[in-house]
Structure formats: C-alpha cells, structure tokens
Short mmCIF file of N, CA and C in Angstrom, two decimals:
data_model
loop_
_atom_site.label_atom_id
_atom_site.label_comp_id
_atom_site.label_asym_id
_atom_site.label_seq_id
_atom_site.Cartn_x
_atom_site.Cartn_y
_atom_site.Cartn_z
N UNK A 1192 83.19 200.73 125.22
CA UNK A 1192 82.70 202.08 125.01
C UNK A 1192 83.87 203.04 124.78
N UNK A 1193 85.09 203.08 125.52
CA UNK A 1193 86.04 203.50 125.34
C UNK A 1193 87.16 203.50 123.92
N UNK A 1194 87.03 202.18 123.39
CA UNK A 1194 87.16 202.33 122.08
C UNK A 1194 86.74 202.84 121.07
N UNK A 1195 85.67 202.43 121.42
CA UNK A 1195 84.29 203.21 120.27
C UNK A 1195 84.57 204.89 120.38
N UNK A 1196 84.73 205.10 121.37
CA UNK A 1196 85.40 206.98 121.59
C UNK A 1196 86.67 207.29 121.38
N UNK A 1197 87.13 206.37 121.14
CA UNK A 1197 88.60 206.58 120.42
C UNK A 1197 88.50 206.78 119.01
N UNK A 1198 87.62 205.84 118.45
CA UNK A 1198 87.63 205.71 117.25
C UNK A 1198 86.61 207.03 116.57
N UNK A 1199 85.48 207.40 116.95
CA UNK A 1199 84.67 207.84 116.89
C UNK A 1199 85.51 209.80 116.92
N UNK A 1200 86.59 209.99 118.37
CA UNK A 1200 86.46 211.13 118.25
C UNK A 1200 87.16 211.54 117.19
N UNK A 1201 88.61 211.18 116.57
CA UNK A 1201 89.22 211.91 115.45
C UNK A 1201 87.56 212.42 114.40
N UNK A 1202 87.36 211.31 113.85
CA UNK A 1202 85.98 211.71 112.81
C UNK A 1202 85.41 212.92 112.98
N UNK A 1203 84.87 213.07 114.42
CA UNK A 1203 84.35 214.65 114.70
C UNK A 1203 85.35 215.84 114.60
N UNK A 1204 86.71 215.64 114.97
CA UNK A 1204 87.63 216.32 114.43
C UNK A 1204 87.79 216.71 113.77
N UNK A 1205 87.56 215.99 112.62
CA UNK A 1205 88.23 215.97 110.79
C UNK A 1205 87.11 216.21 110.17
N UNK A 1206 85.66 216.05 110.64
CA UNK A 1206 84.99 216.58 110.05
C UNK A 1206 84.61 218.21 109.36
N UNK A 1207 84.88 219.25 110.01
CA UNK A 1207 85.34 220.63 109.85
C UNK A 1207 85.61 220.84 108.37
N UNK A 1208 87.24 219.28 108.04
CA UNK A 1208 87.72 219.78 107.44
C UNK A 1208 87.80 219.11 106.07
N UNK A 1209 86.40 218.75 106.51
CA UNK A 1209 85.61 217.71 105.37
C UNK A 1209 84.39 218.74 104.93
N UNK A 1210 84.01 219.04 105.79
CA UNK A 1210 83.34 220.24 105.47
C UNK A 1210 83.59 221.51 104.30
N UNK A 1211 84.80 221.75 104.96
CA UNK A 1211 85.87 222.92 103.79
C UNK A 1211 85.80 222.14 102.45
N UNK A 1212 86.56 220.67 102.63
CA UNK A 1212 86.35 220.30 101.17
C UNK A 1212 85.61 220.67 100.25
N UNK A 1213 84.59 219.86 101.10
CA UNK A 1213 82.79 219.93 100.27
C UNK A 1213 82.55 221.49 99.34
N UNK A 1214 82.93 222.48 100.19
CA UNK A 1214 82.60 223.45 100.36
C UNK A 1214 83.80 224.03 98.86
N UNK A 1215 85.13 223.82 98.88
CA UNK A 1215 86.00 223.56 97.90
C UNK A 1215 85.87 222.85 96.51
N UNK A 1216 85.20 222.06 96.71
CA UNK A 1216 84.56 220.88 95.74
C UNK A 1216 83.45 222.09 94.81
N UNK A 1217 82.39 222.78 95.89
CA UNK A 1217 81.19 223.39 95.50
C UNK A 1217 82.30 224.46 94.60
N UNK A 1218 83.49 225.02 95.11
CA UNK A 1218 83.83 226.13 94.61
C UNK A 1218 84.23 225.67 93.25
N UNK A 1219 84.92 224.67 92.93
CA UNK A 1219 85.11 224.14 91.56
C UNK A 1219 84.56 224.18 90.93
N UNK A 1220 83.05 224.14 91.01
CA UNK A 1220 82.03 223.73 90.27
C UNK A 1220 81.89 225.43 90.00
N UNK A 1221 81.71 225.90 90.85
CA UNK A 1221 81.63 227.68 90.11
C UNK A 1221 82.58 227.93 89.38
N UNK A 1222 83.87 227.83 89.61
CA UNK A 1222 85.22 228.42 89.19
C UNK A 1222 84.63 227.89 87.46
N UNK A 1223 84.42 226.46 87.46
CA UNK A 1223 84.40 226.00 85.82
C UNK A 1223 82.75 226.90 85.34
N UNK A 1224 81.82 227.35 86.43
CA UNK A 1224 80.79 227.55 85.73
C UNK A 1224 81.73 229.37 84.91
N UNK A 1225 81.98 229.77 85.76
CA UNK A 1225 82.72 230.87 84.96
C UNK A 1225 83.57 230.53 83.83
N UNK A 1226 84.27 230.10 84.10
CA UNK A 1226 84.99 229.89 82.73
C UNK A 1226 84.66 229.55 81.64
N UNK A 1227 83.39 228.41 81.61
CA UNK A 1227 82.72 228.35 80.46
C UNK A 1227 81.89 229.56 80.19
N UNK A 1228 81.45 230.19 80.92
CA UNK A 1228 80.54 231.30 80.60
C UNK A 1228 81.99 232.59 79.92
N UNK A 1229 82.80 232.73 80.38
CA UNK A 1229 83.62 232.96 79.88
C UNK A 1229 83.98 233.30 78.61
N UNK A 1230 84.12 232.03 78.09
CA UNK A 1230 84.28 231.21 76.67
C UNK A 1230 83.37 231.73 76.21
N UNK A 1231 82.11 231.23 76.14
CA UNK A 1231 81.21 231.71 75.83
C UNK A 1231 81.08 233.07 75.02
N UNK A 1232 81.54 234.15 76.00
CA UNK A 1232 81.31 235.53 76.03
C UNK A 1232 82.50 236.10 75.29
N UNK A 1233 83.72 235.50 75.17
CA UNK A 1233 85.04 235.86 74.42
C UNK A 1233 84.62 236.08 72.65
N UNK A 1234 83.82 235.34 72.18
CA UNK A 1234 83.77 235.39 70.87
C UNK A 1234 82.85 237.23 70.51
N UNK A 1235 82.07 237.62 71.06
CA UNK A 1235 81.77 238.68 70.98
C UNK A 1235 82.13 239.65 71.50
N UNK A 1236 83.26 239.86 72.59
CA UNK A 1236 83.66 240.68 73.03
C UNK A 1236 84.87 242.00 72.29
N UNK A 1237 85.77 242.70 72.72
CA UNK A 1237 86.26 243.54 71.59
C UNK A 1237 87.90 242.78 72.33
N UNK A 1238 88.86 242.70 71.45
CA UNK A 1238 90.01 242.77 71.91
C UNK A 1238 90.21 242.75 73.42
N UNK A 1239 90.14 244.48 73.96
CA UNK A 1239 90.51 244.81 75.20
C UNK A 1239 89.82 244.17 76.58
N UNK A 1240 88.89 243.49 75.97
CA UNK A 1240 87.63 242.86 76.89
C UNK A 1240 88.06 241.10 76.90
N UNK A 1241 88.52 240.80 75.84
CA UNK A 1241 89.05 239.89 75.79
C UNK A 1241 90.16 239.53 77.32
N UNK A 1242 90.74 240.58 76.35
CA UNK A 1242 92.25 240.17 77.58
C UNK A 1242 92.03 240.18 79.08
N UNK A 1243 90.76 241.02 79.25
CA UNK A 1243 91.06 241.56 80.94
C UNK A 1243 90.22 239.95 81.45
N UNK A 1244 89.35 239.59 80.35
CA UNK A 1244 88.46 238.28 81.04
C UNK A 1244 89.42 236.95 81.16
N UNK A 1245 90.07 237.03 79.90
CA UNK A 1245 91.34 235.90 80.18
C UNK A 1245 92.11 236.38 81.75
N UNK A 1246 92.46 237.24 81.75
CA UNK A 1246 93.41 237.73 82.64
C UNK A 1246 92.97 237.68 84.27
N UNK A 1247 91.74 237.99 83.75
CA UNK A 1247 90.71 237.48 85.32
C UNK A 1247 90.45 235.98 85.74
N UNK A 1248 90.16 235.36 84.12
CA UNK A 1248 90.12 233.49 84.81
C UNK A 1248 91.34 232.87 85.18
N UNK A 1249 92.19 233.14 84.47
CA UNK A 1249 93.79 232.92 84.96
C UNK A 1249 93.95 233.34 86.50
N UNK A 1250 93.59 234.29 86.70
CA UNK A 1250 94.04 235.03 88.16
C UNK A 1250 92.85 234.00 89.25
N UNK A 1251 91.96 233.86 88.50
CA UNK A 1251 90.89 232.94 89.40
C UNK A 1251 91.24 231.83 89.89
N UNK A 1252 91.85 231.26 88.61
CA UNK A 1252 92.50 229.60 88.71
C UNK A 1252 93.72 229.27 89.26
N UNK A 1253 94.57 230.53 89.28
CA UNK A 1253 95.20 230.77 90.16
C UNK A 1253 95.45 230.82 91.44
N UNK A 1254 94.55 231.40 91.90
CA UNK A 1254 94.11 231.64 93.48
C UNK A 1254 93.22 230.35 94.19
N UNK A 1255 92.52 229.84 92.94
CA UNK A 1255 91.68 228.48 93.73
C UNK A 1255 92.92 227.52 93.65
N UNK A 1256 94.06 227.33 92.75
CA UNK A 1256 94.59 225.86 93.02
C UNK A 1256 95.65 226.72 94.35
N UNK A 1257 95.97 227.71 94.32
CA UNK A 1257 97.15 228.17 95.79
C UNK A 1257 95.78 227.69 97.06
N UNK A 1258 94.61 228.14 96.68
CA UNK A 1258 93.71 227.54 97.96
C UNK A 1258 93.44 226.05 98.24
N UNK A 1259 93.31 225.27 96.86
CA UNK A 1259 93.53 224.17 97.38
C UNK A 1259 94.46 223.57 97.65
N UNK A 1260 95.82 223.83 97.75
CA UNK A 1260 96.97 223.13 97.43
C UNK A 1260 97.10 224.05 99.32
N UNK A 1261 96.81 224.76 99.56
CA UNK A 1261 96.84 225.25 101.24
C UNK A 1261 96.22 224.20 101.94
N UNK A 1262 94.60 224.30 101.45
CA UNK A 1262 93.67 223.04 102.28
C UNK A 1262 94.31 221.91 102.54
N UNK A 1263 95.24 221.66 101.26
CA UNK A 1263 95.51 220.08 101.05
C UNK A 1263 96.75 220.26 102.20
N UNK A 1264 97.63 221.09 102.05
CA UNK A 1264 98.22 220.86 103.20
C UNK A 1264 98.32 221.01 104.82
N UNK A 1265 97.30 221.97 105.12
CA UNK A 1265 96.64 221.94 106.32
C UNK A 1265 96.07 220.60 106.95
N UNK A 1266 94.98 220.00 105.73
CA UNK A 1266 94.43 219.27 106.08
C UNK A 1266 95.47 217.50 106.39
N UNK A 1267 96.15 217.79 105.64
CA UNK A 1267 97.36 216.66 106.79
C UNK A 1267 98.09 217.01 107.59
N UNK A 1268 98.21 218.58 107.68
CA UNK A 1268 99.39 219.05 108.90
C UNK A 1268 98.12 218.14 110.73
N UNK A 1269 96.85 218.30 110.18
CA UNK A 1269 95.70 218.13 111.05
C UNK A 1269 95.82 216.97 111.76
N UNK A 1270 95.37 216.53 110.14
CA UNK A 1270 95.48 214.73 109.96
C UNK A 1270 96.88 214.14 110.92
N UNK A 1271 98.12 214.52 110.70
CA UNK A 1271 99.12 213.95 111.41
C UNK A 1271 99.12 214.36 113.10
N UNK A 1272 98.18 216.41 113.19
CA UNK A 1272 98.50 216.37 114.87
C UNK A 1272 97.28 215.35 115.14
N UNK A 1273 96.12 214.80 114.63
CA UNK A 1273 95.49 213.93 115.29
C UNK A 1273 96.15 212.85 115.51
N UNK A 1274 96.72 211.93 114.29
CA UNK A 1274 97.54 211.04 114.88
C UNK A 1274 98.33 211.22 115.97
N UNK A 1275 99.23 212.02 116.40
CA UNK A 1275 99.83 212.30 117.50
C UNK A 1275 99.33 212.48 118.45
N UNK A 1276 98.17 212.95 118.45
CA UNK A 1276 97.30 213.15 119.66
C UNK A 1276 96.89 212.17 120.41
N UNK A 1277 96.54 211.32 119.31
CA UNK A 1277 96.06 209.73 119.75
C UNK A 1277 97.49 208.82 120.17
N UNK A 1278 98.56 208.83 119.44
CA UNK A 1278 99.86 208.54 120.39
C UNK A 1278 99.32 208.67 121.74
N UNK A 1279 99.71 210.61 122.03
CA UNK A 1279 100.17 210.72 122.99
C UNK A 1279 98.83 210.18 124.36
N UNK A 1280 97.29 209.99 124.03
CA UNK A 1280 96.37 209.89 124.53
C UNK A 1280 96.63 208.10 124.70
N UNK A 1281 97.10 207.43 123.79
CA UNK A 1281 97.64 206.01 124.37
C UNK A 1281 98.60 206.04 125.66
N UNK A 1282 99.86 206.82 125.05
CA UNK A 1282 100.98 206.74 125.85
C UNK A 1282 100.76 207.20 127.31
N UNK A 1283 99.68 208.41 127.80
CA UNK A 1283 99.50 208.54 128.84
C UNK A 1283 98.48 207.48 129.60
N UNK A 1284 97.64 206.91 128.66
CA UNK A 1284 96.86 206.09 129.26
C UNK A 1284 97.68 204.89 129.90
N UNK A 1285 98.88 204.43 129.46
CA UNK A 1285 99.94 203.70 129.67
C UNK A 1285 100.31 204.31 130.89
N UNK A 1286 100.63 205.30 130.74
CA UNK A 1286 101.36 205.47 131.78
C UNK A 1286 100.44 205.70 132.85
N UNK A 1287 99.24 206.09 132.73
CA UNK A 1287 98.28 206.70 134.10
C UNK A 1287 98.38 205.17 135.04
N UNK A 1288 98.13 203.91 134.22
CA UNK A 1288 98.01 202.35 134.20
C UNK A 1288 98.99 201.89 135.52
N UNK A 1289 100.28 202.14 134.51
CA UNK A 1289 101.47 201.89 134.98
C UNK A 1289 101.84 203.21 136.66
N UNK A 1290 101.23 204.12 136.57
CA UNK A 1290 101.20 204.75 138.04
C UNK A 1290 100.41 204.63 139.10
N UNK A 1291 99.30 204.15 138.72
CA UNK A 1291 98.34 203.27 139.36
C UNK A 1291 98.79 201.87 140.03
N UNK A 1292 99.68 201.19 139.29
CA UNK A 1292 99.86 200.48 139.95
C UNK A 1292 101.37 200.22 140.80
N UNK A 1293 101.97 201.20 140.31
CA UNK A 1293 103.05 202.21 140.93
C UNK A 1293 102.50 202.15 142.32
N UNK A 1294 101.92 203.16 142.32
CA UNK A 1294 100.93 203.72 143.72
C UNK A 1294 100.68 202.57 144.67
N UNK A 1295 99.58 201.72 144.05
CA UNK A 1295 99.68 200.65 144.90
C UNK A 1295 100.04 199.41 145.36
N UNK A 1296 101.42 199.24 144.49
CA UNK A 1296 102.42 198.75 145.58
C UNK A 1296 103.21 199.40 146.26
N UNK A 1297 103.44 200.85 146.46
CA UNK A 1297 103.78 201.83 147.39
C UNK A 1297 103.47 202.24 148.13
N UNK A 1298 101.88 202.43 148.34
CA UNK A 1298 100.85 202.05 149.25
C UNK A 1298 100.59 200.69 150.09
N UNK A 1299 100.97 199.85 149.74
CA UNK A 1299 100.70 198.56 150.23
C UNK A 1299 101.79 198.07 151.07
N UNK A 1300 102.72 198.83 150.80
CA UNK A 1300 104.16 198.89 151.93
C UNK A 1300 104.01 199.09 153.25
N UNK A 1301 104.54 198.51 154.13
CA UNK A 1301 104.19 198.89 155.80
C UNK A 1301 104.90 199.93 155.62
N UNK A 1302 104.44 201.17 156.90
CA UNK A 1302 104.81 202.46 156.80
C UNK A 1302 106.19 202.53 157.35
N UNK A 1303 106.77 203.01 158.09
CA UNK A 1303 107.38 203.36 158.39
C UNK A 1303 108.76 202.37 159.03
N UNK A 1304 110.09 202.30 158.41
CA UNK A 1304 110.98 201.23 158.61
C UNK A 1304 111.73 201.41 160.13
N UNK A 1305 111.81 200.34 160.96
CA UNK A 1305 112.63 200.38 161.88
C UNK A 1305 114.28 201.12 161.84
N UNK A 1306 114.59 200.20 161.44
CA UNK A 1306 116.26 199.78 160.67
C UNK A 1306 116.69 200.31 159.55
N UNK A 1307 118.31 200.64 159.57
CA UNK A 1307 118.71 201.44 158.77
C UNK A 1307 118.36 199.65 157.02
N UNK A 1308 118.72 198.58 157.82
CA UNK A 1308 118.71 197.63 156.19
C UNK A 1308 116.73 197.84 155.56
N UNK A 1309 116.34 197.80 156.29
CA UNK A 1309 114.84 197.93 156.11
C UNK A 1309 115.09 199.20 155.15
N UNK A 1310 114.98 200.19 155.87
CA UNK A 1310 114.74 201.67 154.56
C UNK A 1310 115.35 201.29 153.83
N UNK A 1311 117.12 200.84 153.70
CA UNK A 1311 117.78 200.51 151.98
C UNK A 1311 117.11 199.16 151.71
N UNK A 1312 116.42 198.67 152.02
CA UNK A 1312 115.88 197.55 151.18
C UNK A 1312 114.86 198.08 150.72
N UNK A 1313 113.87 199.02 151.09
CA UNK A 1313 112.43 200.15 150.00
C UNK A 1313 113.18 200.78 149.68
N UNK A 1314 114.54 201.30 149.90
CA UNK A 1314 114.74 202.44 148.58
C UNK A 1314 114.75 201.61 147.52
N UNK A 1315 116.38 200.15 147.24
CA UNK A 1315 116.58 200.22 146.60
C UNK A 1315 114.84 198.87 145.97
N UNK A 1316 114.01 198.46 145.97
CA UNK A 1316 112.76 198.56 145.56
C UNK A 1316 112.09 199.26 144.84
N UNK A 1317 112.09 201.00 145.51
CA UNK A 1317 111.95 202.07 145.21
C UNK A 1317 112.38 202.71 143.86
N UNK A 1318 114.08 202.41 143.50
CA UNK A 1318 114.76 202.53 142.18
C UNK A 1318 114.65 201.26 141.58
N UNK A 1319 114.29 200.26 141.80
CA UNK A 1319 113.81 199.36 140.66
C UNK A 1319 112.80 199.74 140.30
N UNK A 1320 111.48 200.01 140.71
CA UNK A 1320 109.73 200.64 140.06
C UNK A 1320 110.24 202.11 139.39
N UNK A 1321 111.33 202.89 139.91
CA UNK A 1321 111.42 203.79 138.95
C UNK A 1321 112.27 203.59 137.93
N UNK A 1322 113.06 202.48 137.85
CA UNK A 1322 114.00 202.49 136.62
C UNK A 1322 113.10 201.78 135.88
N UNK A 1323 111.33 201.24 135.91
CA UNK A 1323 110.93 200.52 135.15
C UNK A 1323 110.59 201.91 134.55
N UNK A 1324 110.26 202.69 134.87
CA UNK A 1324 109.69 203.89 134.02
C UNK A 1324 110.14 204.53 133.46
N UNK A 1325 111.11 205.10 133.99
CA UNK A 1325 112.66 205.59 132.79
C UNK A 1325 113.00 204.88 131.91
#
C-alpha cells in the first residue's frame, strides 16, 4: 500500500500542471483561431488596419510562446522538486529505519554501568552506531 502511495502521490502533484497544459493546448487553438480570422480580414481592410492587426498577432504570438516557454520551464523546475522530494522522503525513511533500530539496541542495554571499563566499553559501542550514521 505504501508503494502504491509513493507512486500514486507525485501524479496528484503534477496533475495541476497538466491541467495548465490542457488549458495552454486550448489556448493554441484560439491563438491560431485568430490568426486565421485575421488573414481572412487583412484582404479588405485599409493599409492602417492592416498594420495594427499584424502588429497585434505578432504581439499575441509573442506573449503565448514567452508563456509557454515559462510553463515549460516551471513545469520541470516542479518535475525535478518532486523528484527530490521523493529522494529526500526515501532518505528519511532510511534513516527513521536505521534510528529505530538505533534505539533499540540502546534500549536493550542494561542501565546503568558499575565500572569505569563497563561505561568505556558502551561509549566506545556508542561511537561505533554513531559512526555508522555519519
């Protein structure tokens, strides 16, 4: 089950920004419905009407590829903090593992040492389980 939620949560993540796509995708489809309508409308227009409609689809096509060329890079700045996320959601799971069982062989120690060789024999114990972690 735990895998399956590993795998499962990025998707809900990235969905958002699958969403935007879609939504980017839809805008394409307008951006070209203008422009052909555009075209269209250039052959009867006067000179000065001309220019400002060129000058407007240019400025259009303009602004949609700076928007997609943003999306596009957002959408892996995303893409990579999820990967990292999932790193770091391994790496602690590692480590929660590895303190767990830290714990209980530190726990499982008789309490309290008579003798000065007794305590340096759990310390140095003590700096072997921590030099495994460093």
């Amino acid at each position: 089950m735990k895998l399956l939620l590993m795998i499962i949560k990025p998707l809900f993540k990235i969905s958002p920004i699958q969403e935007m796509q879609a939504a980017m995708d839809q805008g394409h489809s307008h951006l070209r419905q203008v422009l052909e309508c555009s075209e269209r409308t250039l052959p009867s227009t006067n000179q000065r009407g001309c220019q400002a409609i060129r000058h407007d689809c240019e400025n259009a096509k303009s602004e949609y590829e700076n928007l997609l060329t943003d999306m596009s890079q957002a959408k892996r700045g995303l893409e990579s903090a999820l990967t990292q996320w999932g790193d770091f959601d391994r790496s602690f799971e590692q480590f929660h593992i590895w303190l767990t069982a830290i714990e209980a062989k530190v726990n499982a120690e008789p309490g309290v040492k008579a003798d000065l060789p007794e305590k340096r024999s759990n310390l140095e114990k003590y700096k072997v389980l921590l030099a495994l972690f460093v």
